[in-house]
Amino acid sequence: MRTAPPSAGECQFTRRELGQVALAAWLGVGPERAAAKAFAGPAEVTPWRLDFPALDQTVNGQALAYLDSAATTQRPAAVLAALQEYYRHDNANPGGTLHALARRAHERYEGARRSLADFIHAADPDEVVWVRGTTEGINLVASAWARPRLRPGDELLLTVAEHASNLLPWRLVAEQTGATVRYVDVDDEGRVRLDDLERQLSERTRLVSFSHVSNVAGYVNPAAQICARARTAGARVLIDAAQSAPHVPLDVQELCCDFLVFSGHKMLGPMGAGVVWARRELLEEMAPYQAGSNMAHEVDLASHELEHAARKFGAGTPNVSGAIGLAAAVQYLSSRDRSAIERHEAHLTQYALDQLAHIRGLRLLGPRSAEARVPVFSFVLAGHSPVEILRHLDLRGIAIRAGDLAALPLLKRFGVTTAARASCYLYTQTSELDRLATALRELTRMENPR
């Protein structure tokens, strides 16, 4: 029998405070506007919204209502300013002992790593691996950790609610190693069934990988409980935090997971930047999955010296601006009253659930209660395909998503193969949800051309 990873009780550490950064310093705003940003609670949505220039536009002659934040969020001026500042003043291939611009780029790049470590309460910045996003991060763990360790008969345990990016990498590595992928069921509202998890865990389970928040159902799964149960069986745990990082405070030490992965573009940062966090001892054991400059030193014809921990996974020229932009997004969130953001999002969640419940023929996919939920709403509408719904809303300046949402197994569990999805973030206003509901009611009153 394998030696079990540390128990949940051994994973409890003192929470470190997030650094507070003055938003006015990032935005370069005057004291009047900085003071306006000091409000807390749902009323804060108006000044928050002013920080997002992309929202101030019209689509098809109507004010944009951006309800596609689960796919990608808009970026605040602070993030745009950080990216511009880097390219205007510090753009260079980073190097801590090179010329002035290279040194500045190096310090900003490493400063960004420290900011992300603080954001997730990592014990060491060298546990933070830069990747392009959640998809690459999961593939990194599948390639560098799972593939060399899995043997025929080993099992990987996922849930039927996983995004394709947390399904295909494990399926491929299982095919390559002879391991088996098993799936934990969810209930009729998309919540992971802990009883089924318990039933399927065994000594053969090498890894449990699950989404902290479903991109379809919006439910916040009890991650710490899942991690604790997996560890009891001696399994490692990966959390796909792509949908939770924007909404839920993350503490990898309290969660007691082994790997945590998320994307910057879903939490106010730039596309092409994301993070893999892993315990340092695991990173030291893992071989790099790609090789090149920067991840090794003294590379000769027959020898080389690998970098340590997260740094040996940084082959090639790094995405410095992506890291800086993601750090600026983290600093923006950290400079806000997170409890106020949570209250606002809870208000949006309940408001949207109430609105959608009164639309004839609309079926919500996911919990009907606002408890343990983020403002992500997938639905089908009788007599109207999701693509038809999307086009109808787009003509009215309302941006949503439609299709299989890269989560076809979960949609099939709900009895459908496609759905529409409206998703909110801190900049969303209830008036936009009113517009969504009005447009959907208008659609139900139209004669179905089919």
PDB file of N, CA and C in Angstrom, residues 67 70 214-218 345-354 356 362-367 369-370 373-380 400-401 405 419-424 428 433 436:
ATOM      1  N   LEU A  67     -22.311  39.635 -20.513  1.00  0.00           N
ATOM      2  CA  LEU A  67     -22.680  38.534 -19.630  1.00  0.00           C
ATOM      3  C   LEU A  67     -21.994  37.245 -20.085  1.00  0.00           C
ATOM      4  N   ALA A  70     -17.651  34.159 -17.619  1.00  0.00           N
ATOM      5  CA  ALA A  70     -17.115  32.830 -17.345  1.00  0.00           C
ATOM      6  C   ALA A  70     -16.211  32.362 -18.478  1.00  0.00           C
ATOM      7  N   SER A 214     -18.154  24.595 -11.165  1.00  0.00           N
ATOM      8  CA  SER A 214     -18.580  24.151 -12.492  1.00  0.00           C
ATOM      9  C   SER A 214     -18.843  25.349 -13.395  1.00  0.00           C
ATOM     10  N   ASN A 215     -18.319  25.280 -14.624  1.00  0.00           N
ATOM     11  CA  ASN A 215     -18.558  26.361 -15.583  1.00  0.00           C
ATOM     12  C   ASN A 215     -19.970  26.308 -16.160  1.00  0.00           C
ATOM     13  N   VAL A 216     -20.710  25.260 -15.843  1.00  0.00           N
ATOM     14  CA  VAL A 216     -22.099  25.130 -16.286  1.00  0.00           C
ATOM     15  C   VAL A 216     -23.058  25.425 -15.140  1.00  0.00           C
ATOM     16  N   ALA A 217     -22.885  24.733 -14.028  1.00  0.00           N
ATOM     17  CA  ALA A 217     -23.834  24.821 -12.914  1.00  0.00           C
ATOM     18  C   ALA A 217     -23.534  25.970 -11.960  1.00  0.00           C
ATOM     19  N   GLY A 218     -22.298  26.468 -11.952  1.00  0.00           N
ATOM     20  CA  GLY A 218     -21.958  27.585 -11.067  1.00  0.00           C
ATOM     21  C   GLY A 218     -21.832  27.208  -9.607  1.00  0.00           C
ATOM     22  N   GLU A 345     -21.815  39.923  -5.636  1.00  0.00           N
ATOM     23  CA  GLU A 345     -22.033  38.748  -6.478  1.00  0.00           C
ATOM     24  C   GLU A 345     -23.153  37.870  -5.919  1.00  0.00           C
ATOM     25  N   ALA A 346     -23.262  37.785  -4.595  1.00  0.00           N
ATOM     26  CA  ALA A 346     -24.376  37.033  -4.005  1.00  0.00           C
ATOM     27  C   ALA A 346     -25.704  37.688  -4.364  1.00  0.00           C
ATOM     28  N   HIS A 347     -25.714  39.030  -4.354  1.00  0.00           N
ATOM     29  CA  HIS A 347     -26.930  39.759  -4.742  1.00  0.00           C
ATOM     30  C   HIS A 347     -27.263  39.493  -6.211  1.00  0.00           C
ATOM     31  N   LEU A 348     -26.245  39.532  -7.084  1.00  0.00           N
ATOM     32  CA  LEU A 348     -26.470  39.246  -8.500  1.00  0.00           C
ATOM     33  C   LEU A 348     -27.014  37.829  -8.691  1.00  0.00           C
ATOM     34  N   THR A 349     -26.455  36.883  -7.943  1.00  0.00           N
ATOM     35  CA  THR A 349     -26.878  35.494  -8.084  1.00  0.00           C
ATOM     36  C   THR A 349     -28.350  35.332  -7.728  1.00  0.00           C
ATOM     37  N   GLN A 350     -28.735  35.861  -6.581  1.00  0.00           N
ATOM     38  CA  GLN A 350     -30.135  35.731  -6.174  1.00  0.00           C
ATOM     39  C   GLN A 350     -31.054  36.482  -7.126  1.00  0.00           C
ATOM     40  N   TYR A 351     -30.634  37.658  -7.560  1.00  0.00           N
ATOM     41  CA  TYR A 351     -31.453  38.472  -8.466  1.00  0.00           C
ATOM     42  C   TYR A 351     -31.678  37.732  -9.782  1.00  0.00           C
ATOM     43  N   ALA A 352     -30.608  37.159 -10.345  1.00  0.00           N
ATOM     44  CA  ALA A 352     -30.749  36.448 -11.616  1.00  0.00           C
ATOM     45  C   ALA A 352     -31.608  35.199 -11.469  1.00  0.00           C
ATOM     46  N   LEU A 353     -31.419  34.470 -10.375  1.00  0.00           N
ATOM     47  CA  LEU A 353     -32.241  33.277 -10.157  1.00  0.00           C
ATOM     48  C   LEU A 353     -33.721  33.641 -10.086  1.00  0.00           C
ATOM     49  N   ASP A 354     -34.030  34.747  -9.414  1.00  0.00           N
ATOM     50  CA  ASP A 354     -35.425  35.189  -9.328  1.00  0.00           C
ATOM     51  C   ASP A 354     -35.966  35.571 -10.701  1.00  0.00           C
ATOM     52  N   LEU A 356     -34.871  34.581 -13.755  1.00  0.00           N
ATOM     53  CA  LEU A 356     -34.971  33.444 -14.673  1.00  0.00           C
ATOM     54  C   LEU A 356     -36.102  32.502 -14.297  1.00  0.00           C
ATOM     55  N   LEU A 362     -38.310  28.324 -19.524  1.00  0.00           N
ATOM     56  CA  LEU A 362     -36.867  28.321 -19.256  1.00  0.00           C
ATOM     57  C   LEU A 362     -36.538  27.292 -18.182  1.00  0.00           C
ATOM     58  N   ARG A 363     -35.542  26.483 -18.459  1.00  0.00           N
ATOM     59  CA  ARG A 363     -35.066  25.499 -17.496  1.00  0.00           C
ATOM     60  C   ARG A 363     -33.622  25.815 -17.125  1.00  0.00           C
ATOM     61  N   LEU A 364     -33.397  26.076 -15.866  1.00  0.00           N
ATOM     62  CA  LEU A 364     -32.059  26.369 -15.366  1.00  0.00           C
ATOM     63  C   LEU A 364     -31.315  25.058 -15.146  1.00  0.00           C
ATOM     64  N   LEU A 365     -30.051  25.024 -15.561  1.00  0.00           N
ATOM     65  CA  LEU A 365     -29.191  23.862 -15.333  1.00  0.00           C
ATOM     66  C   LEU A 365     -28.259  24.190 -14.176  1.00  0.00           C
ATOM     67  N   GLY A 366     -28.556  23.648 -13.020  1.00  0.00           N
ATOM     68  CA  GLY A 366     -27.752  23.970 -11.846  1.00  0.00           C
ATOM     69  C   GLY A 366     -28.636  24.285 -10.663  1.00  0.00           C
ATOM     70  N   PRO A 367     -28.036  24.548  -9.512  1.00  0.00           N
ATOM     71  CA  PRO A 367     -28.818  24.797  -8.303  1.00  0.00           C
ATOM     72  C   PRO A 367     -29.747  25.989  -8.435  1.00  0.00           C
ATOM     73  N   SER A 369     -30.828  27.466  -5.761  1.00  0.00           N
ATOM     74  CA  SER A 369     -30.525  28.264  -4.579  1.00  0.00           C
ATOM     75  C   SER A 369     -29.238  29.040  -4.801  1.00  0.00           C
ATOM     76  N   ALA A 370     -29.149  30.223  -4.208  1.00  0.00           N
ATOM     77  CA  ALA A 370     -27.950  31.058  -4.331  1.00  0.00           C
ATOM     78  C   ALA A 370     -26.837  30.609  -3.401  1.00  0.00           C
ATOM     79  N   ARG A 373     -22.874  29.301  -4.503  1.00  0.00           N
ATOM     80  CA  ARG A 373     -23.042  29.437  -5.948  1.00  0.00           C
ATOM     81  C   ARG A 373     -22.396  30.730  -6.413  1.00  0.00           C
ATOM     82  N   VAL A 374     -21.896  30.762  -7.628  1.00  0.00           N
ATOM     83  CA  VAL A 374     -21.401  31.993  -8.230  1.00  0.00           C
ATOM     84  C   VAL A 374     -22.383  32.392  -9.335  1.00  0.00           C
ATOM     85  N   PRO A 375     -22.332  33.660  -9.800  1.00  0.00           N
ATOM     86  CA  PRO A 375     -23.325  34.121 -10.778  1.00  0.00           C
ATOM     87  C   PRO A 375     -23.062  33.644 -12.203  1.00  0.00           C
ATOM     88  N   VAL A 376     -23.181  32.332 -12.387  1.00  0.00           N
ATOM     89  CA  VAL A 376     -23.074  31.683 -13.695  1.00  0.00           C
ATOM     90  C   VAL A 376     -24.359  30.898 -13.903  1.00  0.00           C
ATOM     91  N   PHE A 377     -25.059  31.142 -15.020  1.00  0.00           N
ATOM     92  CA  PHE A 377     -26.401  30.588 -15.209  1.00  0.00           C
ATOM     93  C   PHE A 377     -26.522  29.955 -16.592  1.00  0.00           C
ATOM     94  N   SER A 378     -26.552  28.642 -16.625  1.00  0.00           N
ATOM     95  CA  SER A 378     -26.768  27.920 -17.877  1.00  0.00           C
ATOM     96  C   SER A 378     -28.226  27.504 -17.942  1.00  0.00           C
ATOM     97  N   PHE A 379     -28.797  27.568 -19.147  1.00  0.00           N
ATOM     98  CA  PHE A 379     -30.222  27.300 -19.264  1.00  0.00           C
ATOM     99  C   PHE A 379     -30.577  26.883 -20.679  1.00  0.00           C
ATOM    100  N   VAL A 380     -31.746  26.279 -20.797  1.00  0.00           N
ATOM    101  CA  VAL A 380     -32.355  26.006 -22.094  1.00  0.00           C
ATOM    102  C   VAL A 380     -33.747  26.627 -22.083  1.00  0.00           C
ATOM    103  N   ILE A 400     -23.706  36.686 -24.446  1.00  0.00           N
ATOM    104  CA  ILE A 400     -23.720  35.453 -23.650  1.00  0.00           C
ATOM    105  C   ILE A 400     -22.938  34.393 -24.413  1.00  0.00           C
ATOM    106  N   ARG A 401     -22.938  33.180 -23.914  1.00  0.00           N
ATOM    107  CA  ARG A 401     -22.281  32.049 -24.568  1.00  0.00           C
ATOM    108  C   ARG A 401     -23.326  30.983 -24.865  1.00  0.00           C
ATOM    109  N   LEU A 405     -20.511  24.173 -24.200  1.00  0.00           N
ATOM    110  CA  LEU A 405     -19.803  24.783 -23.075  1.00  0.00           C
ATOM    111  C   LEU A 405     -18.591  23.968 -22.643  1.00  0.00           C
ATOM    112  N   ALA A 419     -26.520  24.342 -24.486  1.00  0.00           N
ATOM    113  CA  ALA A 419     -27.205  25.256 -23.568  1.00  0.00           C
ATOM    114  C   ALA A 419     -26.725  26.673 -23.814  1.00  0.00           C
ATOM    115  N   ALA A 420     -27.490  27.633 -23.324  1.00  0.00           N
ATOM    116  CA  ALA A 420     -27.061  29.027 -23.286  1.00  0.00           C
ATOM    117  C   ALA A 420     -26.517  29.311 -21.890  1.00  0.00           C
ATOM    118  N   ARG A 421     -25.584  30.267 -21.798  1.00  0.00           N
ATOM    119  CA  ARG A 421     -25.022  30.596 -20.487  1.00  0.00           C
ATOM    120  C   ARG A 421     -24.792  32.100 -20.367  1.00  0.00           C
ATOM    121  N   ALA A 422     -25.350  32.676 -19.322  1.00  0.00           N
ATOM    122  CA  ALA A 422     -25.078  34.067 -18.953  1.00  0.00           C
ATOM    123  C   ALA A 422     -24.245  34.046 -17.682  1.00  0.00           C
ATOM    124  N   SER A 423     -23.185  34.833 -17.648  1.00  0.00           N
ATOM    125  CA  SER A 423     -22.292  34.814 -16.488  1.00  0.00           C
ATOM    126  C   SER A 423     -21.873  36.228 -16.134  1.00  0.00           C
ATOM    127  N   CYS A 424     -21.799  36.486 -14.840  1.00  0.00           N
ATOM    128  CA  CYS A 424     -21.582  37.832 -14.317  1.00  0.00           C
ATOM    129  C   CYS A 424     -20.255  37.931 -13.576  1.00  0.00           C
ATOM    130  N   THR A 428     -20.873  43.621 -13.229  1.00  0.00           N
ATOM    131  CA  THR A 428     -22.233  43.429 -13.735  1.00  0.00           C
ATOM    132  C   THR A 428     -23.237  44.196 -12.891  1.00  0.00           C
ATOM    133  N   LEU A 433     -29.152  42.348 -16.019  1.00  0.00           N
ATOM    134  CA  LEU A 433     -29.955  41.136 -15.847  1.00  0.00           C
ATOM    135  C   LEU A 433     -31.416  41.401 -16.181  1.00  0.00           C
ATOM    136  N   LEU A 436     -31.536  41.134 -19.877  1.00  0.00           N
ATOM    137  CA  LEU A 436     -31.508  39.728 -20.266  1.00  0.00           C
ATOM    138  C   LEU A 436     -32.886  39.103 -20.131  1.00  0.00           C
TER     139      LEU A 436
END
